[in-house]
Structure formats: structure tokens, C-alpha cells
Amino acid sequence: MKKKVTNCESCVNFVYDEELGCEVCMVNLDEDEYLRYMESSFDSCPYYQLYDEYKTVRRQN
């Protein structure tokens, strides 16, 4: 099965959960939001924040 590429993979809220053994979204989605996500029609997530590890470095320079 091919893994879908989504914005989630570059989001700050998408983290690895050791108990579950997989990556999960840390935002508590309501039922409608979760349904849209599962149907892959969640194109513009209102909770998406780009994970940018170099953001702090750019501010220092």
C-alpha cells in the first residue's frame, strides 16, 4: 500500500507516539473534521503549522 503524502507530514502537530508506534496528529479534531480527514478531503487544515527547524537560526542572524 502506497503511503499518501499530505501536509500532515510537515506539520508541527504531527508527532510520533511511542505507545501507538505511529505518527499521530496532536490536535483534537471534532467528528466532522476527523471524517473529512479520513476521507482525504481535508486539503486546508486550519491547524496546520509548518515545522521549520531553521526558524530560530534565521531569527538569530
mmCIF file of N, CA and C in Angstrom:
data_model
loop_
_atom_site.group_PDB
_atom_site.id
_atom_site.type_symbol
_atom_site.label_atom_id
_atom_site.label_comp_id
_atom_site.label_asym_id
_atom_site.label_seq_id
_atom_site.Cartn_x
_atom_site.Cartn_y
_atom_site.Cartn_z
ATOM 1 N N MET A 1 0.840 -1.181 0.000
ATOM 2 C CA MET A 1 0.000 0.000 0.000
ATOM 3 C C MET A 1 0.882 1.240 0.000
ATOM 4 N N LYS A 2 0.665 2.129 -0.934
ATOM 5 C CA LYS A 2 1.457 3.341 -1.044
ATOM 6 C C LYS A 2 0.978 4.377 -0.033
ATOM 7 N N LYS A 3 1.917 4.981 0.675
ATOM 8 C CA LYS A 3 1.596 5.979 1.687
ATOM 9 C C LYS A 3 1.235 7.300 1.023
ATOM 10 N N LYS A 4 0.130 7.906 1.459
ATOM 11 C CA LYS A 4 -0.292 9.185 0.904
ATOM 12 C C LYS A 4 0.597 10.303 1.440
ATOM 13 N N VAL A 5 0.988 11.209 0.590
ATOM 14 C CA VAL A 5 1.761 12.367 1.005
ATOM 15 C C VAL A 5 0.777 13.486 1.318
ATOM 16 N N THR A 6 0.811 13.971 2.536
ATOM 17 C CA THR A 6 -0.099 15.031 2.953
ATOM 18 C C THR A 6 0.681 16.136 3.626
ATOM 19 N N ASN A 7 0.027 17.226 3.873
ATOM 20 C CA ASN A 7 0.648 18.321 4.606
ATOM 21 C C ASN A 7 0.961 17.903 6.040
ATOM 22 N N CYS A 8 0.267 16.913 6.531
ATOM 23 C CA CYS A 8 0.468 16.469 7.909
ATOM 24 C C CYS A 8 1.923 16.114 8.189
ATOM 25 N N GLU A 9 2.600 15.549 7.207
ATOM 26 C CA GLU A 9 3.971 15.093 7.415
ATOM 27 C C GLU A 9 4.946 16.228 7.699
ATOM 28 N N SER A 10 4.599 17.464 7.341
ATOM 29 C CA SER A 10 5.470 18.603 7.621
ATOM 30 C C SER A 10 4.881 19.525 8.677
ATOM 31 N N CYS A 11 3.876 19.029 9.392
ATOM 32 C CA CYS A 11 3.179 19.845 10.399
ATOM 33 C C CYS A 11 3.779 19.644 11.791
ATOM 34 N N VAL A 12 3.812 20.713 12.565
ATOM 35 C CA VAL A 12 4.308 20.675 13.940
ATOM 36 C C VAL A 12 3.454 19.740 14.799
ATOM 37 N N ASN A 13 2.156 19.664 14.509
ATOM 38 C CA ASN A 13 1.227 18.877 15.316
ATOM 39 C C ASN A 13 1.253 17.384 15.012
ATOM 40 N N PHE A 14 2.000 16.961 14.016
ATOM 41 C CA PHE A 14 2.078 15.558 13.614
ATOM 42 C C PHE A 14 3.331 14.953 14.229
ATOM 43 N N VAL A 15 3.167 14.183 15.304
ATOM 44 C CA VAL A 15 4.310 13.675 16.066
ATOM 45 C C VAL A 15 4.225 12.158 16.224
ATOM 46 N N TYR A 16 5.363 11.553 16.514
ATOM 47 C CA TYR A 16 5.435 10.114 16.730
ATOM 48 C C TYR A 16 4.972 9.786 18.142
ATOM 49 N N ASP A 17 4.028 8.881 18.262
ATOM 50 C CA ASP A 17 3.520 8.424 19.554
ATOM 51 C C ASP A 17 4.125 7.052 19.827
ATOM 52 N N GLU A 18 4.964 6.959 20.857
ATOM 53 C CA GLU A 18 5.658 5.707 21.160
ATOM 54 C C GLU A 18 4.697 4.611 21.599
ATOM 55 N N GLU A 19 3.629 4.976 22.304
ATOM 56 C CA GLU A 19 2.665 3.970 22.756
ATOM 57 C C GLU A 19 1.937 3.320 21.583
ATOM 58 N N LEU A 20 1.553 4.134 20.601
ATOM 59 C CA LEU A 20 0.841 3.609 19.434
ATOM 60 C C LEU A 20 1.787 3.061 18.379
ATOM 61 N N GLY A 21 3.031 3.546 18.385
ATOM 62 C CA GLY A 21 4.016 3.098 17.414
ATOM 63 C C GLY A 21 3.821 3.698 16.039
ATOM 64 N N CYS A 22 3.199 4.867 15.975
ATOM 65 C CA CYS A 22 3.000 5.529 14.688
ATOM 66 C C CYS A 22 2.871 7.035 14.919
ATOM 67 N N GLU A 23 2.846 7.770 13.816
ATOM 68 C CA GLU A 23 2.691 9.221 13.904
ATOM 69 C C GLU A 23 1.214 9.568 13.997
ATOM 70 N N VAL A 24 0.897 10.550 14.841
ATOM 71 C CA VAL A 24 -0.490 10.967 15.050
ATOM 72 C C VAL A 24 -0.563 12.486 15.110
ATOM 73 N N CYS A 25 -1.750 13.002 14.835
ATOM 74 C CA CYS A 25 -1.998 14.433 14.961
ATOM 75 C C CYS A 25 -2.360 14.729 16.406
ATOM 76 N N MET A 26 -1.704 15.709 16.989
ATOM 77 C CA MET A 26 -1.940 16.048 18.384
ATOM 78 C C MET A 26 -3.122 16.999 18.581
ATOM 79 N N VAL A 27 -3.727 17.454 17.490
ATOM 80 C CA VAL A 27 -4.884 18.341 17.579
ATOM 81 C C VAL A 27 -6.128 17.490 17.780
ATOM 82 N N ASN A 28 -6.965 17.897 18.718
ATOM 83 C CA ASN A 28 -8.214 17.179 18.942
ATOM 84 C C ASN A 28 -9.232 17.640 17.913
ATOM 85 N N LEU A 29 -9.457 16.812 16.896
ATOM 86 C CA LEU A 29 -10.403 17.139 15.837
ATOM 87 C C LEU A 29 -11.815 16.756 16.275
ATOM 88 N N ASP A 30 -12.805 17.568 15.866
ATOM 89 C CA ASP A 30 -14.179 17.165 16.141
ATOM 90 C C ASP A 30 -14.592 16.103 15.124
ATOM 91 N N GLU A 31 -15.793 15.561 15.266
ATOM 92 C CA GLU A 31 -16.229 14.452 14.407
ATOM 93 C C GLU A 31 -16.227 14.822 12.924
ATOM 94 N N ASP A 32 -16.712 16.021 12.588
ATOM 95 C CA ASP A 32 -16.765 16.444 11.190
ATOM 96 C C ASP A 32 -15.374 16.610 10.597
ATOM 97 N N GLU A 33 -14.478 17.230 11.364
ATOM 98 C CA GLU A 33 -13.101 17.419 10.895
ATOM 99 C C GLU A 33 -12.410 16.076 10.703
ATOM 100 N N TYR A 34 -12.621 15.157 11.629
ATOM 101 C CA TYR A 34 -11.999 13.840 11.538
ATOM 102 C C TYR A 34 -12.528 13.067 10.332
ATOM 103 N N LEU A 35 -13.822 13.160 10.072
ATOM 104 C CA LEU A 35 -14.409 12.493 8.914
ATOM 105 C C LEU A 35 -13.817 13.036 7.617
ATOM 106 N N ARG A 36 -13.687 14.364 7.506
ATOM 107 C CA ARG A 36 -13.077 14.961 6.313
ATOM 108 C C ARG A 36 -11.637 14.493 6.165
ATOM 109 N N TYR A 37 -10.917 14.411 7.253
ATOM 110 C CA TYR A 37 -9.527 13.952 7.225
ATOM 111 C C TYR A 37 -9.452 12.505 6.732
ATOM 112 N N MET A 38 -10.309 11.641 7.252
ATOM 113 C CA MET A 38 -10.290 10.233 6.877
ATOM 114 C C MET A 38 -10.715 10.028 5.423
ATOM 115 N N GLU A 39 -11.540 10.929 4.903
ATOM 116 C CA GLU A 39 -11.961 10.844 3.504
ATOM 117 C C GLU A 39 -10.959 11.514 2.569
ATOM 118 N N SER A 40 -9.875 11.995 3.101
ATOM 119 C CA SER A 40 -8.816 12.675 2.348
ATOM 120 C C SER A 40 -9.310 13.932 1.646
ATOM 121 N N SER A 41 -10.323 14.576 2.194
ATOM 122 C CA SER A 41 -10.802 15.829 1.612
ATOM 123 C C SER A 41 -10.445 17.011 2.506
ATOM 124 N N PHE A 42 -9.461 16.803 3.360
ATOM 125 C CA PHE A 42 -9.055 17.835 4.320
ATOM 126 C C PHE A 42 -7.850 18.575 3.763
ATOM 127 N N ASP A 43 -8.065 19.287 2.651
ATOM 128 C CA ASP A 43 -6.969 19.925 1.922
ATOM 129 C C ASP A 43 -6.338 21.096 2.653
ATOM 130 N N SER A 44 -7.139 21.869 3.349
ATOM 131 C CA SER A 44 -6.583 23.050 4.018
ATOM 132 C C SER A 44 -6.905 22.990 5.509
ATOM 133 N N CYS A 45 -6.082 22.294 6.234
ATOM 134 C CA CYS A 45 -6.275 22.123 7.680
ATOM 135 C C CYS A 45 -6.076 23.460 8.397
ATOM 136 N N PRO A 46 -7.040 23.874 9.205
ATOM 137 C CA PRO A 46 -6.905 25.139 9.928
ATOM 138 C C PRO A 46 -5.856 25.094 11.044
ATOM 139 N N TYR A 47 -5.409 23.890 11.396
ATOM 140 C CA TYR A 47 -4.439 23.729 12.482
ATOM 141 C C TYR A 47 -3.018 23.502 11.973
ATOM 142 N N TYR A 48 -2.846 23.491 10.663
ATOM 143 C CA TYR A 48 -1.536 23.214 10.074
ATOM 144 C C TYR A 48 -0.539 24.326 10.407
ATOM 145 N N GLN A 49 0.631 23.918 10.894
ATOM 146 C CA GLN A 49 1.747 24.828 11.150
ATOM 147 C C GLN A 49 3.003 24.155 10.626
ATOM 148 N N LEU A 50 3.680 24.820 9.722
ATOM 149 C CA LEU A 50 4.881 24.256 9.126
ATOM 150 C C LEU A 50 5.960 24.054 10.180
ATOM 151 N N TYR A 51 6.524 22.849 10.199
ATOM 152 C CA TYR A 51 7.653 22.563 11.074
ATOM 153 C C TYR A 51 8.902 23.064 10.377
ATOM 154 N N ASP A 52 9.528 24.073 10.964
ATOM 155 C CA ASP A 52 10.702 24.690 10.359
ATOM 156 C C ASP A 52 11.804 24.743 11.404
ATOM 157 N N GLU A 53 12.697 23.767 11.361
ATOM 158 C CA GLU A 53 13.750 23.676 12.378
ATOM 159 C C GLU A 53 14.774 24.810 12.286
ATOM 160 N N TYR A 54 14.803 25.521 11.153
ATOM 161 C CA TYR A 54 15.768 26.601 10.986
ATOM 162 C C TYR A 54 15.190 27.974 11.318
ATOM 163 N N LYS A 55 13.949 28.040 11.763
ATOM 164 C CA LYS A 55 13.288 29.302 12.071
ATOM 165 C C LYS A 55 14.058 30.089 13.141
ATOM 166 N N THR A 56 14.480 29.424 14.191
ATOM 167 C CA THR A 56 15.211 30.083 15.273
ATOM 168 C C THR A 56 16.553 30.609 14.779
ATOM 169 N N VAL A 57 17.241 29.845 13.959
ATOM 170 C CA VAL A 57 18.547 30.261 13.430
ATOM 171 C C VAL A 57 18.402 31.521 12.597
ATOM 172 N N ARG A 58 17.382 31.590 11.777
ATOM 173 C CA ARG A 58 17.173 32.786 10.934
ATOM 174 C C ARG A 58 16.921 34.007 11.795
ATOM 175 N N ARG A 59 16.252 33.854 12.905
ATOM 176 C CA ARG A 59 15.989 34.999 13.797
ATOM 177 C C ARG A 59 17.263 35.491 14.459
ATOM 178 N N GLN A 60 18.196 34.595 14.718
ATOM 179 C CA GLN A 60 19.435 34.968 15.389
ATOM 180 C C GLN A 60 20.374 35.737 14.472
ATOM 181 N N ASN A 61 20.266 35.523 13.177
ATOM 182 C CA ASN A 61 21.183 36.170 12.218
ATOM 183 C C ASN A 61 20.726 37.526 11.831
#
